[in-house]
Tab-separated table of C-alpha atoms in Angstrom:
chain	number	residue	atom	x	y	z
U	1	MET	CA	10.928	37.233	-33.661
U	2	ARG	CA	8.993	34.640	-35.697
U	3	PRO	CA	5.542	33.508	-34.518
U	4	LEU	CA	5.543	30.324	-32.453
U	5	THR	CA	4.124	27.309	-34.260
U	6	LEU	CA	3.209	23.729	-33.421
U	7	GLU	CA	5.954	22.533	-35.782
U	8	GLN	CA	8.569	24.508	-33.829
U	9	ALA	CA	7.352	23.504	-30.385
U	10	CYS	CA	6.976	19.816	-31.274
U	11	SER	CA	9.939	19.346	-33.592
U	12	PRO	CA	12.056	16.230	-32.971
U	13	GLN	CA	14.876	18.498	-31.785
U	14	GLN	CA	12.625	20.239	-29.244
U	15	LEU	CA	11.164	16.962	-28.002
U	16	LEU	CA	14.676	15.595	-27.548
U	17	LEU	CA	15.499	18.639	-25.397
U	18	GLY	CA	12.394	17.859	-23.371
U	19	TRP	CA	13.502	14.250	-22.925
U	20	GLN	CA	16.974	15.308	-21.813
U	21	ARG	CA	15.470	17.652	-19.261
U	22	ILE	CA	13.212	15.095	-17.579
U	23	ARG	CA	15.969	12.475	-17.739
U	24	ARG	CA	18.211	14.841	-15.768
U	25	ASN	CA	15.494	15.601	-13.246
U	26	ARG	CA	14.319	11.980	-12.819
U	27	GLY	CA	11.388	13.212	-10.744
U	28	SER	CA	8.291	11.259	-9.793
U	29	GLN	CA	6.732	9.325	-12.621
U	30	GLY	CA	3.255	9.860	-13.921
U	31	MET	CA	0.891	7.116	-14.967
U	32	ASP	CA	3.490	5.099	-16.825
U	33	ASP	CA	6.645	3.737	-15.199
U	34	PHE	CA	9.896	5.439	-16.077
U	35	ALA	CA	11.981	3.125	-18.236
U	36	GLU	CA	14.536	4.552	-20.625
U	37	PRO	CA	13.720	3.266	-24.123
U	38	GLN	CA	16.403	1.524	-26.141
U	39	ASN	CA	15.715	3.754	-29.142
U	40	ILE	CA	14.697	7.201	-27.896
U	41	GLU	CA	14.985	8.635	-31.429
U	42	ALA	CA	12.222	6.325	-32.646
U	43	VAL	CA	9.995	7.278	-29.693
U	44	ILE	CA	10.615	10.978	-30.360
U	45	LEU	CA	9.741	10.632	-34.055
U	46	GLN	CA	6.527	8.773	-33.223
U	47	LEU	CA	5.500	11.461	-30.741
U	48	HIS	CA	6.314	14.136	-33.331
U	49	ARG	CA	4.122	12.473	-35.958
U	50	GLU	CA	1.185	12.102	-33.571
U	51	LEU	CA	1.476	15.708	-32.413
U	52	ILE	CA	1.699	17.251	-35.883
U	53	SER	CA	-1.177	15.131	-37.173
U	54	GLY	CA	-3.348	16.179	-34.225
U	55	ASN	CA	-3.819	12.590	-33.072
U	56	TYR	CA	-1.900	12.830	-29.788
U	57	GLN	CA	-4.063	12.591	-26.675
U	58	PRO	CA	-2.586	13.412	-23.248
U	59	ARG	CA	-3.064	10.752	-20.591
U	60	PRO	CA	-4.762	11.453	-17.232
U	61	LEU	CA	-2.706	13.117	-14.512
U	62	LEU	CA	-1.693	10.980	-11.555
U	63	PHE	CA	-2.785	12.521	-8.258
U	64	VAL	CA	0.044	12.293	-5.704
U	65	PRO	CA	-0.272	13.911	-2.243
U	66	THR	CA	3.112	14.907	-0.808
U	67	PHE	CA	4.406	16.672	2.290
U	68	THR	CA	7.153	19.303	2.191
U	69	ASN	CA	8.327	20.847	5.473
U	70	GLY	CA	5.161	19.550	7.111
U	71	LYS	CA	2.919	21.217	4.513
U	72	LYS	CA	0.661	19.102	2.322
U	73	ARG	CA	0.921	19.567	-1.446
U	74	GLU	CA	-1.247	17.870	-4.009
U	75	LEU	CA	0.677	17.137	-7.197
U	76	ALA	CA	-0.832	16.161	-10.514
U	77	LEU	CA	1.854	14.337	-12.483
U	78	PRO	CA	1.715	13.820	-16.255
U	79	SER	CA	2.850	10.597	-17.908
U	80	ILE	CA	6.437	10.366	-19.110
U	81	HIS	CA	5.495	11.034	-22.743
U	82	ASP	CA	3.384	14.021	-21.722
U	83	ARG	CA	6.248	15.365	-19.616
U	84	VAL	CA	8.670	15.032	-22.520
U	85	ILE	CA	6.346	17.015	-24.762
U	86	GLN	CA	5.516	19.628	-22.134
U	87	SER	CA	9.178	20.093	-21.244
U	88	GLY	CA	10.125	20.636	-24.867
U	89	ILE	CA	7.309	23.127	-25.377
U	90	SER	CA	8.048	25.003	-22.154
U	91	LEU	CA	11.741	25.394	-23.011
U	92	LEU	CA	10.787	27.081	-26.272
U	93	LEU	CA	8.018	29.217	-24.791
U	94	ILE	CA	10.154	30.463	-21.891
U	95	GLU	CA	12.816	31.635	-24.328
U	96	TYR	CA	10.200	33.673	-26.178
U	97	ILE	CA	7.652	34.784	-23.572
U	98	ASP	CA	9.988	35.564	-20.658
U	99	LEU	CA	11.131	38.674	-22.566
U	100	PHE	CA	7.688	40.202	-22.006
U	101	PHE	CA	7.481	39.611	-18.245
U	102	GLU	CA	7.910	42.465	-15.767
U	103	ASP	CA	11.103	42.936	-13.746
U	104	CYS	CA	9.205	42.630	-10.452
U	105	SER	CA	8.637	38.859	-10.832
U	106	PHE	CA	11.353	36.358	-9.950
U	107	ALA	CA	10.001	32.781	-9.821
U	108	TYR	CA	10.385	30.177	-12.559
U	109	ARG	CA	12.477	32.480	-14.732
U	110	PRO	CA	15.943	32.061	-16.232
U	111	GLU	CA	18.749	33.655	-14.229
U	112	ARG	CA	16.396	34.780	-11.446
U	113	SER	CA	16.270	33.543	-7.878
U	114	ILE	CA	14.817	33.851	-4.394
U	115	GLN	CA	17.845	35.892	-3.372
U	116	MET	CA	17.207	38.381	-6.190
U	117	ALA	CA	13.582	38.774	-5.080
U	118	GLN	CA	14.707	39.428	-1.514
U	119	ALA	CA	17.292	41.955	-2.735
U	120	ALA	CA	14.594	43.778	-4.723
U	121	VAL	CA	12.444	44.090	-1.585
U	122	LEU	CA	15.374	45.479	0.380
U	123	LYS	CA	16.139	47.971	-2.399
U	124	HIS	CA	12.592	49.324	-2.270
U	125	ILE	CA	12.724	49.560	1.529
U	126	HIS	CA	15.948	51.529	1.332
U	127	SER	CA	14.259	53.912	-1.102
U	128	GLY	CA	11.911	54.893	1.741
U	129	ARG	CA	8.994	52.504	1.198
U	130	HIS	CA	8.739	51.304	4.784
U	131	PHE	CA	5.036	50.411	4.817
U	132	ILE	CA	4.478	46.811	3.771
U	133	VAL	CA	1.648	44.490	2.801
U	134	ARG	CA	2.497	40.784	2.835
U	135	ALA	CA	0.091	38.730	0.778
U	136	ASP	CA	-0.298	35.762	-1.483
U	137	VAL	CA	-2.769	34.608	-4.102
U	138	LYS	CA	-5.256	32.098	-2.727
U	139	ASP	CA	-5.063	28.634	-4.329
U	140	CYS	CA	-3.491	30.163	-7.421
U	141	PHE	CA	-2.589	26.958	-9.246
U	142	ASP	CA	-5.856	25.253	-8.305
U	143	THR	CA	-8.319	27.988	-9.253
U	144	VAL	CA	-7.027	29.611	-12.458
U	145	GLU	CA	-9.804	29.418	-15.037
U	146	PHE	CA	-9.036	27.519	-18.256
U	147	GLY	CA	-10.581	30.345	-20.284
U	148	VAL	CA	-8.205	32.904	-18.772
U	149	VAL	CA	-5.177	30.731	-19.590
U	150	LYS	CA	-6.341	30.141	-23.161
U	151	ASP	CA	-7.012	33.825	-23.824
U	152	LEU	CA	-3.590	34.831	-22.495
U	153	LEU	CA	-1.781	32.114	-24.448
U	154	ALA	CA	-3.437	33.398	-27.618
U	155	ILE	CA	-1.722	36.767	-27.067
U	156	TYR	CA	1.693	35.128	-27.412
U	157	ILE	CA	0.896	32.174	-29.679
U	158	GLN	CA	-0.920	32.706	-32.975
U	159	ASP	CA	-0.996	29.013	-33.890
U	160	HIS	CA	-4.295	27.808	-32.398
U	161	ARG	CA	-3.126	24.177	-32.721
U	162	LEU	CA	-0.352	24.803	-30.199
U	163	VAL	CA	-2.711	26.656	-27.855
U	164	ASP	CA	-5.226	23.802	-28.067
U	165	LEU	CA	-2.523	21.222	-27.326
U	166	ILE	CA	-1.401	23.104	-24.224
U	167	MET	CA	-5.005	23.383	-23.071
U	168	ARG	CA	-5.486	19.623	-23.505
U	169	PHE	CA	-2.474	19.047	-21.269
U	170	ILE	CA	-3.608	21.319	-18.436
U	171	SER	CA	-7.259	20.212	-18.574
U	172	ALA	CA	-6.471	16.483	-18.437
U	173	PRO	CA	-8.458	14.607	-15.758
U	174	LEU	CA	-6.931	13.400	-12.502
U	175	LEU	CA	-6.504	9.729	-11.731
U	176	ARG	CA	-6.551	8.878	-8.014
U	177	LYS	CA	-4.404	6.191	-6.502
U	178	ASP	CA	-6.366	3.746	-4.384
U	179	GLY	CA	-7.317	5.442	-1.151
U	180	ALA	CA	-6.054	8.883	-2.188
U	181	ARG	CA	-8.398	11.764	-1.467
U	182	VAL	CA	-8.371	14.886	-3.588
U	183	SER	CA	-9.003	18.207	-1.828
U	184	LEU	CA	-10.662	20.680	-4.149
U	185	PRO	CA	-10.840	24.434	-3.354
U	186	ALA	CA	-14.077	25.013	-1.435
U	187	ARG	CA	-15.335	27.939	-3.501
U	188	ARG	CA	-14.871	26.061	-6.770
U	189	THR	CA	-15.617	22.463	-5.780
U	190	ALA	CA	-18.978	22.269	-7.522
U	191	MET	CA	-17.696	23.642	-10.786
U	192	SER	CA	-14.080	22.557	-10.889
U	193	ALA	CA	-14.437	18.792	-11.094
U	194	PHE	CA	-16.756	15.833	-11.335
U	195	ARG	CA	-15.943	12.217	-10.628
U	196	GLU	CA	-16.095	9.384	-13.117
U	197	GLY	CA	-14.994	6.287	-11.251
U	198	GLN	CA	-11.365	6.902	-10.408
U	199	LEU	CA	-11.147	9.798	-12.882
U	200	ILE	CA	-11.756	13.358	-11.694
U	201	ARG	CA	-12.687	15.673	-14.531
U	202	ARG	CA	-11.598	19.289	-14.071
U	203	SER	CA	-12.785	22.641	-15.390
U	204	CYS	CA	-10.149	24.925	-13.871
U	205	GLY	CA	-6.667	24.855	-12.375
U	206	ILE	CA	-3.062	24.427	-13.496
U	207	PRO	CA	-1.679	21.006	-12.470
U	208	GLN	CA	1.100	21.317	-9.892
U	209	GLY	CA	3.775	18.923	-11.103
U	210	ALA	CA	3.382	19.520	-14.850
U	211	PRO	CA	6.377	21.059	-16.683
U	212	LEU	CA	4.243	23.759	-18.325
U	213	SER	CA	2.568	24.890	-15.110
U	214	PRO	CA	5.200	27.319	-13.717
U	215	LEU	CA	5.297	29.231	-17.008
U	216	LEU	CA	1.498	29.302	-17.245
U	217	CYS	CA	1.299	30.626	-13.682
U	218	ASN	CA	3.647	33.455	-14.631
U	219	ILE	CA	1.679	34.210	-17.798
U	220	VAL	CA	-1.489	34.640	-15.735
U	221	LEU	CA	0.099	36.637	-12.913
U	222	ASP	CA	2.035	38.842	-15.339
U	223	VAL	CA	-1.351	40.484	-15.982
U	224	PHE	CA	-1.303	41.466	-12.308
U	225	ASP	CA	2.304	42.688	-12.558
U	226	LYS	CA	1.645	44.836	-15.618
U	227	GLU	CA	-1.422	46.554	-14.171
U	228	MET	CA	0.371	47.272	-10.906
U	229	VAL	CA	3.361	48.718	-12.788
U	230	ASP	CA	1.083	50.792	-15.030
U	231	ALA	CA	-0.514	52.240	-11.888
U	232	GLU	CA	3.014	53.070	-10.615
U	233	HIS	CA	2.626	50.893	-7.539
U	234	VAL	CA	5.648	48.989	-6.269
U	235	HIS	CA	5.572	45.273	-5.559
U	236	VAL	CA	7.763	42.173	-5.706
U	237	ARG	CA	6.298	38.816	-6.728
U	238	TYR	CA	7.735	35.333	-6.384
U	239	ALA	CA	5.176	32.953	-7.930
U	240	ASP	CA	1.998	33.679	-5.929
U	241	ASP	CA	3.881	35.264	-2.993
U	242	LEU	CA	3.625	39.078	-2.858
U	243	VAL	CA	5.235	42.030	-1.120
U	244	LEU	CA	3.464	45.367	-1.714
U	245	LEU	CA	5.344	48.490	-0.610
U	246	GLY	CA	4.475	52.147	-0.039
U	247	PHE	CA	5.681	55.384	1.548
U	248	ASN	CA	2.742	55.562	3.951
U	249	ARG	CA	-0.261	53.606	5.225
U	250	TYR	CA	-2.654	55.325	2.815
U	251	GLU	CA	-0.567	54.241	-0.147
U	252	THR	CA	-0.395	50.601	0.960
U	253	HIS	CA	-4.182	50.613	1.495
U	254	ALA	CA	-4.582	51.794	-2.095
U	255	VAL	CA	-2.073	49.239	-3.362
U	256	LEU	CA	-3.850	46.377	-1.602
U	257	SER	CA	-7.242	47.519	-2.891
U	258	LEU	CA	-5.960	47.638	-6.467
U	259	ALA	CA	-4.253	44.253	-6.085
U	260	GLN	CA	-7.541	42.700	-4.971
U	261	GLN	CA	-9.385	44.232	-7.925
U	262	ILE	CA	-6.820	43.094	-10.514
U	263	LEU	CA	-6.828	39.548	-9.196
U	264	SER	CA	-10.621	39.490	-9.128
U	265	ASP	CA	-10.665	40.526	-12.795
U	266	ILE	CA	-8.712	37.372	-13.720
U	267	GLY	CA	-10.717	35.093	-11.442
U	268	LEU	CA	-8.304	34.999	-8.492
U	269	GLN	CA	-8.276	36.457	-5.004
U	270	ILE	CA	-5.964	37.494	-2.205
U	271	ASN	CA	-5.579	34.953	0.589
U	272	ARG	CA	-6.999	36.990	3.456
U	273	ASP	CA	-5.716	34.531	6.067
U	274	LYS	CA	-2.129	35.179	4.981
U	275	THR	CA	-2.402	38.899	4.208
U	276	TYR	CA	-1.354	41.547	6.699
U	277	GLU	CA	-0.030	45.095	6.841
U	278	THR	CA	3.136	45.913	8.704
U	279	HIS	CA	6.061	48.307	8.888
U	280	TRP	CA	9.731	47.687	8.386
U	281	GLN	CA	10.343	48.506	12.051
U	282	LEU	CA	8.011	45.670	13.063
U	283	GLY	CA	9.472	43.249	10.558
U	284	PHE	CA	8.104	40.613	8.223
U	285	GLN	CA	9.095	37.371	6.522
U	286	PHE	CA	9.512	36.829	2.794
U	287	LEU	CA	10.753	33.605	1.210
U	288	GLY	CA	12.387	32.439	4.420
U	289	GLU	CA	14.185	35.733	5.120
U	290	SER	CA	13.421	38.184	7.948
U	291	PHE	CA	13.223	41.878	7.074
U	292	ARG	CA	13.404	44.253	10.022
U	293	LYS	CA	14.985	47.614	10.683
U	294	GLY	CA	18.287	47.129	12.482
U	295	ASP	CA	18.776	43.486	11.394
């Protein structure tokens, strides 16, 4: 497979695919209002020229607090032009990079689903792994270090111009709406951002709401998957949601200890408040499904 280049990722054809994708989704707008241009081809060509010349500058991300099922989420939405570019790039990168991901991950991947993740858990249980650790990665999107993302991107992408462009997208500052308050992770608050008027400069984190972010999350957490697989430990991952499985309590203790170490090595940590050990007979929840012997 040919190396990925800026010219490939930002070709007019790829940008048009990105435009078609966000037009279908018609999600929340970023800084600029969504208005379909009369001549999208001209807009695409202008974006292409600016990107290839190195003159394109991403706009600040719009901070938008939302509530889903009673749970607060803090989105960081790119402008329409930025979303077009990111969507086009992500479509190309997914086609190339997804081939290298482990089979134990199921989120944000083509032809994979929540139901497939749940089926994988059940398969492992039926193989005799009845001891379970339920866990997730604490503030995964918010606390990933920019340096970790850049180093991992460089493994897949040799063209430093494309890597630098992606980094400019994910490190863009936040713009608050009037009255909006941004909650920064407590352990990183001092280092992760500083305020400049309405702008909040950031030094870590993958913006939730940006088209590239799901893929970048998987690129980072694939490091976790690969080390767990190399150690012959069994787990199922859906984004930052984890099920670790073992034949006995001693094995799950070892699996959890290794998981904590791997995550620490890439600047992340297990969410202790949401992590617990259990047994299939006692039951547990994963992605909205109950798993319990006899059910």
